[in-house]
Amino acid sequence: MNLIIERLGHLGDGIAHGPDGPIYAPQMLPGEVVEGELQGDHLTGIRIVTPSPLRVKPPCVHARTCGGCMMQHAANGFVAEWKQGIVQGALQGQGITTLFRPIVTSPPNSRRRATLTARRTKGGSLLGFHARGSDVLVAVPGCHLLHPDLIATFPALEALVKAGGSRTVEMQMTVTRSLSGADVVVVGGKPADAMMQMDLARLTEAHGLARLTWNGEAVALRTMPMQRFGRALVAPPPGAFLQATAEGEQALLQAVAFAIGSARKVVDLFAGVGTFTLPLAERAEVLAVEGEAAMMAALDKGARGAEGLRRVTTQTRDLYRRPLEADEFKGFDAVVIDPPRAGAEAQMRVLAAARVPVIAAVSCNPATFARDARILIDGGYRLDWVQVVDQFRWSPHVELAARFSRSV
Ligand SMILES: C[S@@+](CC[C@H](N)C(=O)[O-])C[C@H]1O[C@@H](n2cnc3c(N)ncnc32)[C@H](O)[C@@H]1O
């Protein structure tokens, strides 16, 4: 069956027009003529009859088998335009148009935090990512996505799998690069009795990992895994949110700082461990609000230990159940808001009426961002600009920063 790929779906699959509706063809590009066998609404055994001029040779040796990257077959410029198009489309769906600042894409080998899957095998261990749409694990020693410091932890992770992994249950191993070594969080390892805990602690020491958390328990701490945010050093709790690349974090921070300009009193909502709060506190007083008490404590300690910051106050609060109320925004001249994928509908409804002059919004979900943007615009805000910040290179994931303003 011969088909022409018309567009890409949100997961990066090519979509062709079939007699009974859309047909999905993974890793194809718009304009390509392809043939293959139809299985339900998916094309399999695909042969490209006419390739797109935007098709490139995937840079990674694992690209054919590994499911970690979905877009390595497409030229960088195409992926950038496609991602910006997803945001434009989501906004248009809400009747919104705006200016776009140039996209910033993180370089290859810059991911400083990743979750790998691992399993004990007869001969030792297998560590990597799942193959596309499959439970087969693919080892990725030549990965083009991960920071070299993360790849350098593979021998340590493999040793941990041998020490405490099961042959039947897969383990999730989240590794975060820190200033003082890797911070490793393992879920799905065998229960760690005293002997095993000693073994895991010995491996942490021997491989120079900073900290090991095993099935939710802190089993080894060689040294605190520190992160720097501006002038502050923070020790995030295990598994705490961190932007995926240092370059992406800087791009988001620059966009947020540009958006709020000379604001002197700022609220940072969904503040995490202080990605925005701490650098912004070099020139503004900041109230940081976040749902996780341990993250707030880490931010607070980091702020108190840093020199020359303006006043930073913290509040642990569930912003879905108890959004900040309109009168709590009195006296603030800017809001930074960076919610999880679900967005922040309840908080945006209050913000829309609270009349803070500037809102810098960061989002990892264009659909909920567009919904929340509509709420702000209906409340009297303008959407001044949007900037796509692509920290998830070669994936269909999209992140952005945006500025809303109003005359008070
Ligand atoms: C996308 S992260 C952003 C964190 C921070 N702004 C950063 O850039 O590192 C979203 C944050 O929202 C927090 N969060 C999730 N649900 C929440 C809730 N209901 N109330 C308050 N914070 C919440 C998470 O713990 C996480 O730190």
XYZ file of C-alpha atoms and ligand atoms in Angstrom:
435
model
C 0.000 0.000 0.000
C 1.457 3.393 -1.113
C 0.766 6.400 1.094
C 1.840 10.035 1.348
C 2.708 11.317 4.823
C 0.770 14.524 5.349
C 1.768 15.667 8.809
C 3.223 14.581 12.129
C 1.155 13.637 15.149
C 2.009 14.920 18.626
C 4.209 11.884 19.280
C 6.200 12.482 16.096
C 4.586 9.686 14.063
C 3.926 10.404 10.386
C 0.215 10.522 9.582
C -1.234 9.587 6.195
C -4.797 9.837 5.024
C -6.267 6.297 4.787
C -9.627 5.214 3.361
C -10.947 4.641 6.922
C -9.193 7.480 8.716
C -5.640 8.413 9.735
C -2.813 5.884 9.329
C 0.219 6.210 11.587
C 3.741 5.550 10.275
C 6.520 5.898 12.880
C 9.646 7.892 12.025
C 8.307 9.246 8.735
C 8.289 12.875 7.616
C 5.712 15.045 5.837
C 5.795 14.672 2.041
C 7.377 11.209 2.106
C 5.845 8.488 -0.046
C 5.933 5.200 1.836
C 4.690 1.649 1.440
C 4.102 -1.069 4.001
C 1.514 -3.376 5.531
C -1.452 -2.003 7.378
C -2.011 -3.386 10.887
C -5.056 -1.666 12.343
C -4.301 2.026 11.909
C -0.495 1.506 11.845
C 1.806 0.936 8.905
C 4.490 -1.700 9.529
C 7.423 -3.024 7.482
C 7.739 0.485 6.042
C 9.762 1.160 2.892
C 10.383 4.789 1.963
C 9.657 5.241 -1.754
C 10.388 8.990 -1.837
C 12.361 10.356 1.132
C 11.968 13.904 2.394
C 14.891 16.298 1.817
C 14.588 16.938 5.567
C 15.446 13.313 6.387
C 18.923 12.930 7.919
C 21.082 10.011 8.999
C 20.448 9.562 12.748
C 23.615 10.612 14.594
C 23.328 7.885 17.241
C 24.380 4.281 16.580
C 21.457 3.084 18.725
C 18.808 5.072 16.822
C 17.382 2.075 14.923
C 16.685 0.028 18.033
C 16.455 2.420 21.009
C 13.091 3.996 21.815
C 14.661 6.866 23.770
C 14.768 9.297 20.820
C 11.928 9.604 18.317
C 13.135 12.374 15.998
C 16.762 11.641 15.120
C 15.753 11.015 11.474
C 14.693 14.669 11.018
C 16.824 17.764 10.346
C 17.272 20.039 13.384
C 15.559 22.972 11.671
C 12.518 20.832 10.869
C 12.187 19.612 14.474
C 12.493 23.192 15.779
C 9.764 24.437 13.431
C 7.568 21.444 14.202
C 7.831 22.064 17.962
C 7.076 25.756 17.571
C 4.158 24.770 15.332
C 2.727 22.567 18.107
C 2.649 25.586 20.447
C 1.209 27.858 17.725
C -1.472 25.240 16.994
C -2.422 24.878 20.668
C -2.717 28.672 21.004
C -4.712 28.985 17.775
C -7.099 26.374 19.196
C -7.814 28.949 21.919
C -8.044 31.805 19.395
C -4.638 33.241 20.433
C -1.802 34.492 18.219
C 1.453 35.974 19.475
C 5.115 36.700 18.732
C 7.646 33.881 19.019
C 11.189 34.544 20.253
C 13.778 32.248 18.613
C 13.760 28.667 19.875
C 16.698 27.517 22.023
C 17.593 23.836 21.666
C 19.892 22.077 24.128
C 22.982 20.523 22.504
C 23.540 16.768 22.142
C 24.930 14.985 25.230
C 23.553 17.594 27.614
C 20.864 15.676 29.550
C 21.951 15.838 33.170
C 19.087 13.779 34.510
C 17.636 10.588 33.044
C 15.725 7.493 34.044
C 17.186 4.291 32.670
C 15.673 0.827 32.939
C 17.719 -2.129 34.111
C 17.416 -5.843 34.761
C 19.682 -8.504 36.217
C 20.635 -11.081 33.590
C 22.198 -14.545 33.745
C 25.629 -13.139 32.982
C 25.360 -9.803 34.826
C 23.101 -6.854 34.042
C 21.357 -5.030 31.237
C 20.913 -1.258 31.449
C 19.406 1.067 28.864
C 16.147 2.254 27.328
C 13.239 0.226 25.988
C 13.083 -0.375 22.254
C 10.289 1.547 20.547
C 6.869 0.154 21.601
C 8.473 -2.929 23.146
C 9.644 -4.391 26.438
C 13.047 -5.249 24.955
C 15.851 -3.365 26.696
C 18.530 -1.747 24.521
C 21.962 -0.942 25.998
C 23.021 2.614 25.043
C 26.762 3.045 25.707
C 27.051 5.493 22.772
C 23.940 7.553 23.685
C 23.916 11.030 22.067
C 21.429 12.430 24.531
C 22.993 11.888 27.942
C 25.736 14.048 29.434
C 29.085 12.187 29.399
C 29.059 12.256 33.230
C 25.836 10.222 33.175
C 27.270 7.737 30.682
C 30.306 7.466 32.966
C 28.002 6.177 35.737
C 26.943 3.107 33.714
C 29.562 0.787 35.309
C 28.333 1.912 38.754
C 24.695 1.389 37.802
C 25.470 -2.037 36.357
C 27.266 -2.995 39.575
C 24.187 -1.879 41.559
C 21.958 -3.998 39.306
C 24.163 -7.039 39.891
C 24.073 -6.407 43.636
C 20.361 -5.816 44.021
C 18.508 -6.303 40.774
C 16.035 -9.040 39.951
C 15.886 -11.100 36.761
C 12.110 -10.862 36.635
C 11.356 -7.275 37.700
C 12.758 -4.246 35.886
C 14.360 -1.466 37.914
C 14.066 2.237 37.166
C 17.329 4.054 37.818
C 17.135 7.857 37.848
C 20.564 9.462 37.684
C 21.160 13.171 38.201
C 24.468 14.899 37.600
C 25.489 17.100 40.530
C 28.526 19.194 41.441
C 29.687 16.396 43.729
C 28.932 13.214 41.760
C 25.847 11.375 40.592
C 22.672 11.261 42.662
C 21.036 7.871 42.019
C 17.463 6.907 42.845
C 16.521 3.253 42.274
C 12.971 1.938 42.226
C 12.177 -1.764 41.817
C 15.376 -3.172 43.348
C 15.247 -6.227 45.625
C 14.450 -5.332 49.258
C 17.750 -4.292 50.831
C 18.561 -6.262 54.020
C 21.511 -5.185 56.209
C 24.041 -7.166 54.140
C 22.808 -5.759 50.890
C 22.741 -2.221 52.293
C 26.411 -2.582 53.186
C 27.136 -3.839 49.708
C 25.255 -0.927 48.107
C 27.064 1.574 50.344
C 30.419 0.017 49.388
C 29.574 0.314 45.678
C 28.481 3.951 46.142
C 31.852 4.699 47.710
C 33.898 2.648 45.246
C 32.275 4.254 42.180
C 32.281 7.806 43.587
C 28.495 8.250 43.480
C 27.256 11.080 45.693
C 24.109 9.466 47.068
C 22.057 6.313 46.604
C 18.353 6.030 47.357
C 17.026 2.466 47.091
C 13.276 1.766 46.934
C 12.596 5.078 48.719
C 15.240 4.554 51.423
C 18.483 6.527 51.730
C 21.052 3.697 51.751
C 24.271 5.623 51.093
C 25.457 9.207 51.263
C 29.073 9.736 50.277
C 28.627 13.470 49.859
C 25.637 15.797 49.382
C 24.754 16.082 45.665
C 24.826 19.869 45.325
C 23.315 22.018 42.572
C 24.157 25.659 41.904
C 21.439 28.237 41.219
C 23.057 31.647 40.743
C 25.015 32.375 43.935
C 23.279 29.660 45.939
C 24.198 26.025 46.454
C 21.287 23.681 47.089
C 21.150 20.032 48.176
C 17.928 18.796 46.561
C 16.079 15.906 48.211
C 16.271 12.588 46.306
C 14.198 12.666 43.104
C 13.498 16.414 43.336
C 12.594 18.147 40.086
C 15.472 19.691 38.146
C 15.380 21.117 34.605
C 16.622 18.421 32.200
C 19.703 20.274 30.907
C 21.848 23.086 32.305
C 21.498 24.880 28.940
C 17.694 24.567 29.032
C 17.640 25.866 32.588
C 19.723 28.902 31.572
C 17.477 29.598 28.562
C 14.347 29.405 30.721
C 15.939 31.586 33.395
C 16.987 34.190 30.825
C 13.478 34.224 29.359
C 11.887 34.565 32.808
C 14.343 37.325 33.849
C 13.700 39.165 30.569
C 9.943 38.804 31.073
C 9.877 40.263 34.582
C 12.435 43.004 33.826
C 13.097 45.252 36.803
C 10.409 43.754 39.092
C 11.424 44.200 42.721
C 8.953 41.869 44.432
C 8.281 38.505 42.823
C 6.215 35.383 43.627
C 7.629 32.135 42.221
C 4.836 29.549 42.080
C 5.716 25.817 41.774
C 9.214 26.923 42.743
C 10.876 23.502 43.113
C 14.322 23.822 44.717
C 14.831 27.371 43.467
C 15.761 27.260 39.768
C 14.193 30.702 39.296
C 13.834 31.950 42.895
C 17.530 31.922 43.760
C 18.997 33.679 40.690
C 16.109 36.188 40.678
C 16.773 36.912 44.370
C 20.029 38.578 43.318
C 17.919 41.611 42.420
C 14.379 41.018 43.696
C 12.676 39.953 46.891
C 11.111 36.558 46.190
C 8.335 34.511 47.784
C 8.759 30.868 46.683
C 5.736 28.567 46.884
C 5.931 24.821 46.284
C 3.992 21.686 47.294
C 6.917 19.547 48.511
C 8.119 20.493 51.997
C 11.543 18.864 51.483
C 12.130 20.942 48.357
C 11.138 24.137 50.146
C 13.512 23.285 53.003
C 16.373 22.718 50.527
C 15.663 26.039 48.781
C 15.457 27.866 52.104
C 18.785 26.428 53.278
C 20.400 27.332 49.941
C 19.097 30.911 50.182
C 20.306 31.334 53.761
C 23.774 30.058 52.855
C 24.216 32.386 49.867
C 25.751 35.859 50.091
C 24.147 39.019 48.800
C 20.634 37.781 48.065
C 17.571 39.859 48.738
C 14.923 38.443 51.046
C 13.706 34.948 50.081
C 10.680 33.545 51.881
C 9.219 30.087 51.333
C 5.782 28.604 51.711
C 4.887 24.923 51.350
C 1.443 24.823 49.850
C -0.647 22.644 47.551
C -1.406 25.147 44.803
C -4.048 22.908 43.221
C -6.130 22.672 46.371
C -5.199 26.024 47.831
C -4.076 28.456 45.124
C -2.754 31.806 46.351
C -5.682 34.150 46.784
C -6.003 37.530 45.048
C -5.125 39.586 48.132
C -1.950 37.525 48.665
C -0.594 38.998 45.403
C -0.904 42.575 46.717
C 2.399 44.462 46.521
C 4.036 41.996 44.097
C 5.016 43.320 40.698
C 5.673 39.991 38.943
C 4.675 36.327 39.148
C 6.687 33.386 37.860
C 4.612 30.239 37.401
C 5.984 26.844 36.299
C 3.381 24.148 36.978
C 3.488 20.401 36.177
C 1.987 19.109 32.905
C -1.580 19.550 34.174
C -1.078 23.327 34.155
C -2.500 25.584 36.847
C -6.110 26.288 35.986
C -7.312 27.166 39.500
C -4.316 29.428 40.189
C -4.663 31.128 36.784
C -8.311 31.961 37.517
C -7.233 33.817 40.668
C -4.261 35.427 38.891
C -6.485 36.644 36.071
C -8.304 38.804 38.601
C -5.333 39.716 40.847
C -3.903 42.399 38.527
C -0.177 41.700 38.996
C 1.461 43.645 36.107
C 3.627 40.831 34.698
C 3.407 37.040 34.641
C 6.300 34.908 33.400
C 4.875 31.473 32.625
C 6.912 28.324 32.023
C 5.192 25.226 30.728
C 5.980 21.671 29.628
C 2.571 21.161 28.026
C 1.381 23.407 25.175
C -2.254 22.255 25.544
C -2.628 23.219 29.212
C -0.524 26.346 28.620
C -2.937 27.472 25.890
C -5.942 26.756 28.128
C -4.368 28.763 30.969
C -3.328 31.568 28.568
C -6.990 31.912 27.526
C -7.955 32.374 31.182
C -5.370 35.157 31.644
C -6.294 36.883 28.385
C -9.994 36.761 29.270
C -8.994 38.409 32.559
C -7.359 41.345 30.730
C -3.765 40.163 30.065
C -1.879 40.371 26.757
C 0.353 37.476 25.704
C 3.470 39.456 24.702
C 5.606 36.574 23.459
C 6.341 32.884 23.687
C 9.722 31.177 23.449
C 10.094 27.453 22.868
C 12.972 25.999 24.905
C 13.796 22.520 23.690
C 15.587 20.598 26.428
C 14.237 17.286 25.152
C 16.094 17.182 21.889
C 14.944 14.436 19.466
C 11.794 13.801 21.491
C 8.279 15.085 20.797
C 8.295 16.863 24.169
C 7.842 20.669 24.042
C 8.664 23.296 26.695
C 8.218 27.037 26.627
C 8.433 30.317 28.468
C 6.023 33.212 27.927
C 5.300 36.739 29.073
C 1.860 38.080 29.968
C 1.307 41.687 30.964
C -1.486 44.086 31.735
C -1.849 47.737 32.578
C -2.929 48.033 36.195
C 7.776 21.795 36.393
S 8.341 21.701 38.057
C 9.078 23.298 38.221
C 9.974 23.478 39.393
C 10.860 24.733 39.353
N 10.149 25.905 38.909
C 12.080 24.494 38.504
O 12.171 25.073 37.404
O 12.978 23.747 38.913
C 6.833 21.815 38.911
C 6.944 21.875 40.419
O 5.628 21.912 40.950
C 5.592 21.180 42.144
N 4.186 20.789 42.361
C 3.507 19.754 41.816
N 2.231 19.746 42.239
C 2.096 20.814 43.066
C 1.005 21.341 43.812
N -0.194 20.765 43.784
N 1.206 22.460 44.545
C 2.432 23.053 44.572
N 3.504 22.584 43.893
C 3.330 21.475 43.152
C 6.550 20.034 41.921
O 7.019 19.494 43.138
C 7.641 20.700 41.098
O 8.648 21.202 41.922
